[in-house]
Short mmCIF file of C-alpha atoms and ligand atoms in Angstrom, two decimals:
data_model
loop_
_atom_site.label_atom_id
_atom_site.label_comp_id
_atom_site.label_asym_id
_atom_site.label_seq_id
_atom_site.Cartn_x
_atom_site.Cartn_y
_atom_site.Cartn_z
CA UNK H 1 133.03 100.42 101.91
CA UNK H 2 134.24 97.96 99.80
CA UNK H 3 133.24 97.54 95.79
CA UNK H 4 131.98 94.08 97.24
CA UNK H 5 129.59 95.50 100.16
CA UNK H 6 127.65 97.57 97.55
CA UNK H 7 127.19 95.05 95.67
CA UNK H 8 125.59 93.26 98.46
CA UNK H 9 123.53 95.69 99.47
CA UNK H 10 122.57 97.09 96.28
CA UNK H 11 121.13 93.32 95.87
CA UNK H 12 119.33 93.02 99.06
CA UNK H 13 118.04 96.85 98.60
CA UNK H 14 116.18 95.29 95.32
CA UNK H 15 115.44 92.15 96.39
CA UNK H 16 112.94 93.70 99.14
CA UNK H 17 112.07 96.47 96.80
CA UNK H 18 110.57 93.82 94.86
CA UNK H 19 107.87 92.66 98.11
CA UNK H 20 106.35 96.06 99.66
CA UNK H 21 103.68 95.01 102.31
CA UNK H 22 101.43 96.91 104.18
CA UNK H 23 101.80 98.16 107.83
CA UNK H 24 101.38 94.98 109.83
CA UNK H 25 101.16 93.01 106.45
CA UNK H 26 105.16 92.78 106.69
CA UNK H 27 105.88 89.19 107.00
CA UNK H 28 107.32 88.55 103.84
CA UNK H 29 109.94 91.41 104.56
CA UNK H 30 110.16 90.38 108.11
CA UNK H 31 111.04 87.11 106.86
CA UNK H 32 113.73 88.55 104.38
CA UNK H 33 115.14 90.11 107.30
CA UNK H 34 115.34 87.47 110.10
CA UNK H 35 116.70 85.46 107.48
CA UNK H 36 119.61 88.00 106.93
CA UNK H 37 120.64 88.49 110.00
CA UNK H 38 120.67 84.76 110.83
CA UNK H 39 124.02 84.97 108.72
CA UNK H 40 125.45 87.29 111.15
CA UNK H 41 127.94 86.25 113.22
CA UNK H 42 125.40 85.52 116.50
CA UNK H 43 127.66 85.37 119.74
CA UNK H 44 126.53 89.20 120.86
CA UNK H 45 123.71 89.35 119.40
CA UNK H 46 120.11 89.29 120.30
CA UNK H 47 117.10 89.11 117.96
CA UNK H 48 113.59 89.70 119.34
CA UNK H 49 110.21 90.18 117.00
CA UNK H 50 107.42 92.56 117.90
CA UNK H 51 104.32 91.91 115.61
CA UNK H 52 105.95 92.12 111.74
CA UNK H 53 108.83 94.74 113.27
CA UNK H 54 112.45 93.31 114.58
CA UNK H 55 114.77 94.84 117.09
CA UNK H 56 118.47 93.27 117.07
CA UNK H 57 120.55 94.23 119.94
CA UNK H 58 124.38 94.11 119.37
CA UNK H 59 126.15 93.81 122.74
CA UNK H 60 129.41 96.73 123.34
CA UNK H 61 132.52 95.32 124.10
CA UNK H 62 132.07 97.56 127.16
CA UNK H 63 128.75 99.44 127.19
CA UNK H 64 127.78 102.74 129.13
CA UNK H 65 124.91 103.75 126.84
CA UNK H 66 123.08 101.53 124.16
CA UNK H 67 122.91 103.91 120.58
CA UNK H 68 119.61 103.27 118.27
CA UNK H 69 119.10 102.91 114.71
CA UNK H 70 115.59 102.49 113.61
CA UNK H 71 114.21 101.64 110.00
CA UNK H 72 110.77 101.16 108.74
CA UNK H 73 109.64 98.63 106.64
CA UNK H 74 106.41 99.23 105.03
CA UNK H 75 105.16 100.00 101.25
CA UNK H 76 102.40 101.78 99.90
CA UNK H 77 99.23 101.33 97.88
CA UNK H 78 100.68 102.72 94.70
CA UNK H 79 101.16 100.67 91.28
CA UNK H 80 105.00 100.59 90.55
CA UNK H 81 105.87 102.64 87.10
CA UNK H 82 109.48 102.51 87.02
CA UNK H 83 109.77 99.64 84.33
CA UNK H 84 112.74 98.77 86.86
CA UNK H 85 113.43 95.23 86.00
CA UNK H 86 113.50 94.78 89.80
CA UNK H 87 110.13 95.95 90.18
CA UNK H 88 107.35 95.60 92.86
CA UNK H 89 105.89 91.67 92.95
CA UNK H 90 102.90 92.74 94.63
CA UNK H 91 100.31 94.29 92.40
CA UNK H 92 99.29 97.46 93.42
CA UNK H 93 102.11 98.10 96.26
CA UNK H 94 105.39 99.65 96.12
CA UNK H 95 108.56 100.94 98.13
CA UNK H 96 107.62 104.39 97.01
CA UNK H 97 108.85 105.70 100.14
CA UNK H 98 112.64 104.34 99.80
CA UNK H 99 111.62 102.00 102.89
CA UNK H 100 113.34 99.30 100.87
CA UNK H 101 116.38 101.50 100.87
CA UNK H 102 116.36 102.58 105.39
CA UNK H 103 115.76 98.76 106.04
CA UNK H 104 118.89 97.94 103.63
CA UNK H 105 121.11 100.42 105.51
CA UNK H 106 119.80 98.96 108.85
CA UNK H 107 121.42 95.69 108.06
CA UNK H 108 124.40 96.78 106.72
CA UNK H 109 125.13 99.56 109.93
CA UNK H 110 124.06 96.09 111.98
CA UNK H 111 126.56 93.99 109.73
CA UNK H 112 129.60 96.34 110.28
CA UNK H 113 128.67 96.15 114.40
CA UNK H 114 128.42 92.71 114.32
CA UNK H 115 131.80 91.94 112.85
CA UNK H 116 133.55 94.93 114.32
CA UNK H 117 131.41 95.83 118.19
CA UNK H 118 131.98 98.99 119.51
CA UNK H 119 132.34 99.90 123.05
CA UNK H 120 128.42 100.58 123.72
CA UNK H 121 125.12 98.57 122.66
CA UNK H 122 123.77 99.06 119.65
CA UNK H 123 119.67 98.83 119.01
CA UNK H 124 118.77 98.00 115.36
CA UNK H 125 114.82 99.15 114.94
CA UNK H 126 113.15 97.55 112.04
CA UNK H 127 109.41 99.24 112.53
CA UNK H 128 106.59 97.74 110.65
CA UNK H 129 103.32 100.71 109.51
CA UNK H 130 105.19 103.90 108.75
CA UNK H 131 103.06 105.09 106.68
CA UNK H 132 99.90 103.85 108.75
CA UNK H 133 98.23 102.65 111.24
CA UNK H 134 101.67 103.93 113.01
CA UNK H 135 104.20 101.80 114.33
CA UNK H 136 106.35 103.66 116.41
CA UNK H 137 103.81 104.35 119.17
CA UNK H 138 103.01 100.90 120.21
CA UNK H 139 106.63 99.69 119.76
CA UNK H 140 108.16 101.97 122.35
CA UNK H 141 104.93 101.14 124.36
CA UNK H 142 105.74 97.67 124.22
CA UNK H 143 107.52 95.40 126.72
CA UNK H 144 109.79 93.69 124.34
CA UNK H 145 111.39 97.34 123.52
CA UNK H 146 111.03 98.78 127.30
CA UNK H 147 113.50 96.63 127.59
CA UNK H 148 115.97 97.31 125.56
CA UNK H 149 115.32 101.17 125.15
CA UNK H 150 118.02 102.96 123.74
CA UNK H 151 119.74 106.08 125.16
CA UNK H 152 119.88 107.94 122.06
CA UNK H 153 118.63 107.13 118.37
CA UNK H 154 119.59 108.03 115.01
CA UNK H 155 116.67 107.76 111.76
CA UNK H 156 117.19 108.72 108.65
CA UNK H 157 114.90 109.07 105.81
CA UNK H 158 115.77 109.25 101.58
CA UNK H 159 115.89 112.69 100.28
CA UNK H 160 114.75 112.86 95.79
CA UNK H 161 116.20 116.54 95.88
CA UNK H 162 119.48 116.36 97.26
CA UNK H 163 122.33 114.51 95.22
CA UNK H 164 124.17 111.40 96.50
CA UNK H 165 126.61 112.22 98.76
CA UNK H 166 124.55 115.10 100.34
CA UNK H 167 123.00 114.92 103.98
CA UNK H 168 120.54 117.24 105.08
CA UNK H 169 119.30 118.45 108.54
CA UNK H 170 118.54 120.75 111.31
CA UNK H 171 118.40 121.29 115.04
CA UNK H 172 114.53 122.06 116.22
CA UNK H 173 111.51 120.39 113.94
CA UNK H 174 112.34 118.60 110.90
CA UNK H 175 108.86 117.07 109.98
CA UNK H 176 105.56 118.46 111.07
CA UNK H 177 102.61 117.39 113.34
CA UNK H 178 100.33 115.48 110.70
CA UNK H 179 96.54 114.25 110.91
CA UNK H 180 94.64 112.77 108.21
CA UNK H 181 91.13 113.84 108.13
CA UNK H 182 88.09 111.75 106.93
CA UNK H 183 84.15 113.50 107.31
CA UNK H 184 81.30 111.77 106.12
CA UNK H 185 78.39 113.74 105.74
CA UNK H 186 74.77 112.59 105.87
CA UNK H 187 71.63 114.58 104.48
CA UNK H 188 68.61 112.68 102.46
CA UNK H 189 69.05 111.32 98.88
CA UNK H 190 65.67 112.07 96.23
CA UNK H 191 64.85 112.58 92.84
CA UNK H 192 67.37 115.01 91.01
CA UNK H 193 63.63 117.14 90.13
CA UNK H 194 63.03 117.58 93.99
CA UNK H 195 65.54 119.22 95.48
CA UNK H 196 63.27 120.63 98.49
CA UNK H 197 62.58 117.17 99.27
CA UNK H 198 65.80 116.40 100.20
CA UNK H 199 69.19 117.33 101.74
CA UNK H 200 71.93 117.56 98.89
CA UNK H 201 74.78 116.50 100.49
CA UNK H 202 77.15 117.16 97.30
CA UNK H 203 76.08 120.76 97.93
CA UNK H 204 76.84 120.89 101.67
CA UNK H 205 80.64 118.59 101.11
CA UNK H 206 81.16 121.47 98.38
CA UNK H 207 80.65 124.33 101.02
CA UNK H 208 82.59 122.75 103.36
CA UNK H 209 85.29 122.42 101.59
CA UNK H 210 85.78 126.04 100.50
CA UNK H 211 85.08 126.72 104.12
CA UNK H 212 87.95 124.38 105.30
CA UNK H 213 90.20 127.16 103.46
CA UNK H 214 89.30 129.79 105.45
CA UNK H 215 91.15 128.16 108.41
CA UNK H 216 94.67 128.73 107.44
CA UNK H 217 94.25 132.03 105.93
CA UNK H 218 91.90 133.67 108.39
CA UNK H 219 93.00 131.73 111.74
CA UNK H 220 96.44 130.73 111.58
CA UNK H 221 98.84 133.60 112.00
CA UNK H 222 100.42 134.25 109.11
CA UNK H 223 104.38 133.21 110.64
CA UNK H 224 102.93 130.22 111.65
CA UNK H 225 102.91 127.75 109.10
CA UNK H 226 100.34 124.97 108.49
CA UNK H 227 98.47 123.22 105.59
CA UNK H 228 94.96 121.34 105.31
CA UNK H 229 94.16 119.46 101.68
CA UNK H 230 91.11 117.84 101.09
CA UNK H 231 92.98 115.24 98.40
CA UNK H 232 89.69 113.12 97.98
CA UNK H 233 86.22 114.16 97.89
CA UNK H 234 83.26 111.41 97.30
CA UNK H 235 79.30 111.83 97.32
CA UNK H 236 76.24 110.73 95.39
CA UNK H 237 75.36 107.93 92.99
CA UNK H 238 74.16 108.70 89.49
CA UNK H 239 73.77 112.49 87.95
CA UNK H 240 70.23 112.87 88.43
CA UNK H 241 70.45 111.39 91.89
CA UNK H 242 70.42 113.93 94.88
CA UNK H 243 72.99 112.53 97.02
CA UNK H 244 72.24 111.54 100.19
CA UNK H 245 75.92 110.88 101.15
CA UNK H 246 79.23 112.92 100.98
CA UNK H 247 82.78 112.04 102.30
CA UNK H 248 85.90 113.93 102.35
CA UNK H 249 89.19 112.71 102.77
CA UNK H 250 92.21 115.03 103.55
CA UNK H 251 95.65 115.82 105.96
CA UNK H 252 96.46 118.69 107.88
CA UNK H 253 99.99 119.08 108.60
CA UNK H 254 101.32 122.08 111.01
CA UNK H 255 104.80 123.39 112.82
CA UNK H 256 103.30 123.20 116.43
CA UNK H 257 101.44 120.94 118.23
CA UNK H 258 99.88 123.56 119.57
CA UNK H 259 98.49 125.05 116.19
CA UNK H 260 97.33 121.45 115.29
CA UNK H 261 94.95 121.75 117.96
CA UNK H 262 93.51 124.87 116.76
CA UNK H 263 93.04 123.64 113.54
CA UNK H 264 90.84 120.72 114.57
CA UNK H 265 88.90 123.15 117.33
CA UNK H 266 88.27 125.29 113.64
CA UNK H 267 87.26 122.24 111.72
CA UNK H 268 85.11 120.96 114.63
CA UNK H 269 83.23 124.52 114.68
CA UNK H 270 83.02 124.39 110.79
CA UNK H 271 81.63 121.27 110.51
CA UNK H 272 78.63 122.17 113.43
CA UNK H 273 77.64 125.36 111.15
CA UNK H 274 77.25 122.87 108.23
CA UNK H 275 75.01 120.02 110.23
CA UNK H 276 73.00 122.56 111.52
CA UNK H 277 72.94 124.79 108.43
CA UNK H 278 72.08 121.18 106.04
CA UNK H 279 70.07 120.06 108.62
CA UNK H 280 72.69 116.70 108.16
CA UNK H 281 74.99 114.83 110.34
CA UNK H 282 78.27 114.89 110.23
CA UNK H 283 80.86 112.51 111.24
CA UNK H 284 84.67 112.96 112.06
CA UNK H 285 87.41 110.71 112.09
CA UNK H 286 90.93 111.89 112.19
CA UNK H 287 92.67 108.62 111.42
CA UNK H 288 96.86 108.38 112.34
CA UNK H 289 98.43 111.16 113.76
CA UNK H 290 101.87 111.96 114.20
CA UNK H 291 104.20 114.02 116.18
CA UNK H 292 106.87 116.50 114.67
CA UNK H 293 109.91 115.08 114.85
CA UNK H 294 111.89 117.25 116.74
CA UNK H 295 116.23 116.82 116.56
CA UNK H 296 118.08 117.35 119.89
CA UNK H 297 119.52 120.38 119.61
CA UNK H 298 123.08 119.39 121.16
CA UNK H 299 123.02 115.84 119.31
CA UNK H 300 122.36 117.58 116.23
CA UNK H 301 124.49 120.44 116.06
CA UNK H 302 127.72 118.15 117.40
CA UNK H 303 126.65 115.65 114.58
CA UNK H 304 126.61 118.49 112.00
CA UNK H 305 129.54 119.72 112.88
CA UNK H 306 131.28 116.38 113.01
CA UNK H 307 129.81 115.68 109.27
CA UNK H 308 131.08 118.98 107.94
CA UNK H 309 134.67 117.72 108.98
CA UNK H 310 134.22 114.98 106.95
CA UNK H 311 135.76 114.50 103.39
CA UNK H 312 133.37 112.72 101.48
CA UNK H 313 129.69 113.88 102.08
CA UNK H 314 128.43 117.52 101.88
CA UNK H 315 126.27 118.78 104.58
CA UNK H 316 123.17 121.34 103.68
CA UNK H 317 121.35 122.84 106.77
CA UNK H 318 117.87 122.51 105.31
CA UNK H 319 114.03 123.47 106.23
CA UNK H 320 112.05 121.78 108.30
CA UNK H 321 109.39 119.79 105.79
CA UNK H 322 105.76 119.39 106.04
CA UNK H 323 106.04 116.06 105.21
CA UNK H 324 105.07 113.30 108.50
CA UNK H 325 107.08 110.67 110.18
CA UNK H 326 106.13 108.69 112.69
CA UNK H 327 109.75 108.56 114.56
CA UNK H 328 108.85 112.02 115.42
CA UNK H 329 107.62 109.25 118.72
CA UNK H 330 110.72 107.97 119.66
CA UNK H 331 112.32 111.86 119.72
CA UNK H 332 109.63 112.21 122.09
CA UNK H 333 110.68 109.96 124.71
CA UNK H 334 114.77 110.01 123.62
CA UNK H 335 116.98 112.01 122.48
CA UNK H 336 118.30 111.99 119.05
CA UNK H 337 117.75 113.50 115.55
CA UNK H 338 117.12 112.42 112.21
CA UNK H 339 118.65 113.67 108.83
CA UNK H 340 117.62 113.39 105.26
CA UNK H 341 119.80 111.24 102.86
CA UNK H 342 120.29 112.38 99.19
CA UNK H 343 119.14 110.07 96.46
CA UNK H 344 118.67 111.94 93.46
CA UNK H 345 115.59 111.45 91.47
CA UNK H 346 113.09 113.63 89.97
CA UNK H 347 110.00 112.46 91.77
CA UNK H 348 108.95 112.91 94.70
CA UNK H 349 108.21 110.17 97.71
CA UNK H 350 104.93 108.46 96.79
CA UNK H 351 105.43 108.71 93.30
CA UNK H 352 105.06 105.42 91.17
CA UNK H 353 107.92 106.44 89.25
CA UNK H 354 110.80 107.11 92.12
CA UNK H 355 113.93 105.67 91.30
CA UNK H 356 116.55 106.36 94.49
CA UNK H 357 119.92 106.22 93.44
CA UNK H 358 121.09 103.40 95.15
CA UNK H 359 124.88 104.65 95.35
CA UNK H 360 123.20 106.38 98.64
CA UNK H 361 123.10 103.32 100.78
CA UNK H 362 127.28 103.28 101.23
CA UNK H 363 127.25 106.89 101.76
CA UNK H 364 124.41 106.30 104.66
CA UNK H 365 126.32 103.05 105.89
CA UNK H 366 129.75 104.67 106.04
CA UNK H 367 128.69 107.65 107.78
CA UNK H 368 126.38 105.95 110.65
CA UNK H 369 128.80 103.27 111.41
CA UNK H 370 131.55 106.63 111.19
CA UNK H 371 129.74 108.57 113.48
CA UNK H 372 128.52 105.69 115.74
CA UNK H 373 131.81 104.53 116.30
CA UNK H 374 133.20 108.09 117.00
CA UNK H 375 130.53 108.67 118.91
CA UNK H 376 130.90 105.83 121.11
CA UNK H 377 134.55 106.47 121.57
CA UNK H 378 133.85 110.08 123.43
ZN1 ZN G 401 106.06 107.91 103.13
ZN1 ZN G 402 108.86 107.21 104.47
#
């Protein structure tokens, strides 16, 4: 990488910092993007949209297989509080996910490939609604990337606890099977004085909750792994109101698909002994799921083991994370992996206050285009 690439990127990475959009909301970044890559040299490429997403295919100079990169591009409903003086535009969204930061390394991988092809195809994936509905299912449904499916896809995704220069991943699952989880419960509202006169639905969301905890310590087996949080819990209007209405809003996250499906059976179960035992109805909505994402076992280990040959970047064999990610999808259907890229901050994704280190995207650039090319040479 030269001094004059980073200081490209390191532009473009805060220029789109500084317009997070929701999932399908992504047209100004979509925009951004198109824009971009219209300064590309264009004889071998192709550029198709799909809704706010883009997929750019890069034609080999002879191609046997056709390599995927895919980036996300969506923000989140968080107020910015990094006092960056490249900071968010649009109140009350932000690139707290480092978004800003995969889509920036997506055009510069697609940059070097444009200037310098390599013998196969290369697919660059910019996919709108990461963080939700969920982009990644319809994409690969649709027609417009049917037809240019890939043989074998990379993804990464920014890591706050590793250092730059540090990649981090692992054969097997690397993100879990995530739900969210939204019940509304309905009883009868009266006067705070009357209590038999109505169906306290504050008191029934209460139980339920502390019953939702019994799930992963009484029915999960203890070398399993799996989490439910209620983060959110609503009900009633006014203190001497009985409320009449009670929502709860939470995820569950697991290692197995199969212990995902346990854990809803439980809830389901949970949530009859509560209607019938509050004589109240209750409703269940699971909202966006998403598959583990699950690395190819020989992909991953030869790319590990290529990496650790490497001067440069230091490899760490991690955990797997019970954090989500919707390219767990594209794993499903082809084979790949994805790793987590050091960048160094104290908080966490979602934070208002994360601050990647931005010396990260030519140590992500450098080692895709690296292992693409090597890759693509075997
Ligand atoms: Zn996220
Ligand atoms: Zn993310």
């Amino acid at each position: 990488m030269t001094a004059v690439d980073l200081h490209t990127y390191t532009r473009i990475r805060r220029e789109l910092h500084q317009i997070p959009e929701a999932g399908f909301q992504e047209f100004k970044t979509q925009q951004y993007l198109l824009d971009y890559i219209s300064t590309l040299p264009q004889e071998h490429l192709e550029v198709k949209t799909w809704r706010t997403g883009i997929l750019v295919l890069v034609h080999g100079t002879a191609p046997q297989r056709r390599f995927g990169y895919r980036a996300d591009m969506d923000g989140l409903p968080i107020t910015e509080d990094t006092g960056l003086e490249f900071k968010s535009q649009h109140p009350g969204y932000m690139h707290a996910c480092g978004h800003d930061l995969h889509m920036t390394i997506g055009l510069g991988i697609l940059t070097h490939f444009a200037k310098q092809r390599m013998t196969d195809d290369l697919l660059l994936i910019f996919q709108p609604a990461e963080e939700g509905p969920g982009g990644a299912l319809p994409m690969l449904e649709s027609e417009e990337f049917k037809a240019w499916k890939p043989d074998q896809m990379v993804g990464l995704h920014i890591a706050p606890e590793y250092p730059v220069g540090t990649i981090a991943t692992r054969p097997g699952i690397l993100f879990a099977n995530t739900s969210e989880l939204f019940i509304e419960l309905t009883g009868m509202g009266g006067h705070a004085a009357y209590p038999h006169k109505a169906n306290d639905m504050v008191v029934a969301g209460c139980q339920l909750v502390g019953q939702l905890q019994t799930i992963v310590s009484r029915n999960i087996d203890p070398l399993d792994a799996a989490v439910i949080t209620v983060g959110k819990v609503e009900g009633g209007t006014k203190q001497n109101i009985i409320a009449e209405t009670a929502r709860l809003e939470g995820t569950i996250r697991t290692l197995s698909a199969d212990t995902m499906k346990l854990i809803k059976s439980r809830i389901e179960a949970l949530i009859h002994g509560v209607e019938t035992g509050f004589e109240c109805r209750a409703d269940i909505n699971y909202g966006s799921n998403y598959l583990q994402v699950w690395n190819e076992a020989s992909l991953t280990g030869e790319f590990m083991q290529w990496l650790d040959e490497r001067p440069g970047v230091e490899l760490i064999e991690c955990t797997e994370a019970m954090t989500g990610e919707d390219f767990g999808y594209f794993l499903e259907h082809i084979p790949g992996f994805m790793f987590w890229l050091g960048v160094d901050t104290p908080y966490g994704l979602h934070h208002a206050k994360l601050q990647p280190d931005e010396g990260a995207i030519g140590v992500a650039i450098e080692t895709v285009t690296s292992y693409l090319t090597w890759k693509s040479q075997q």
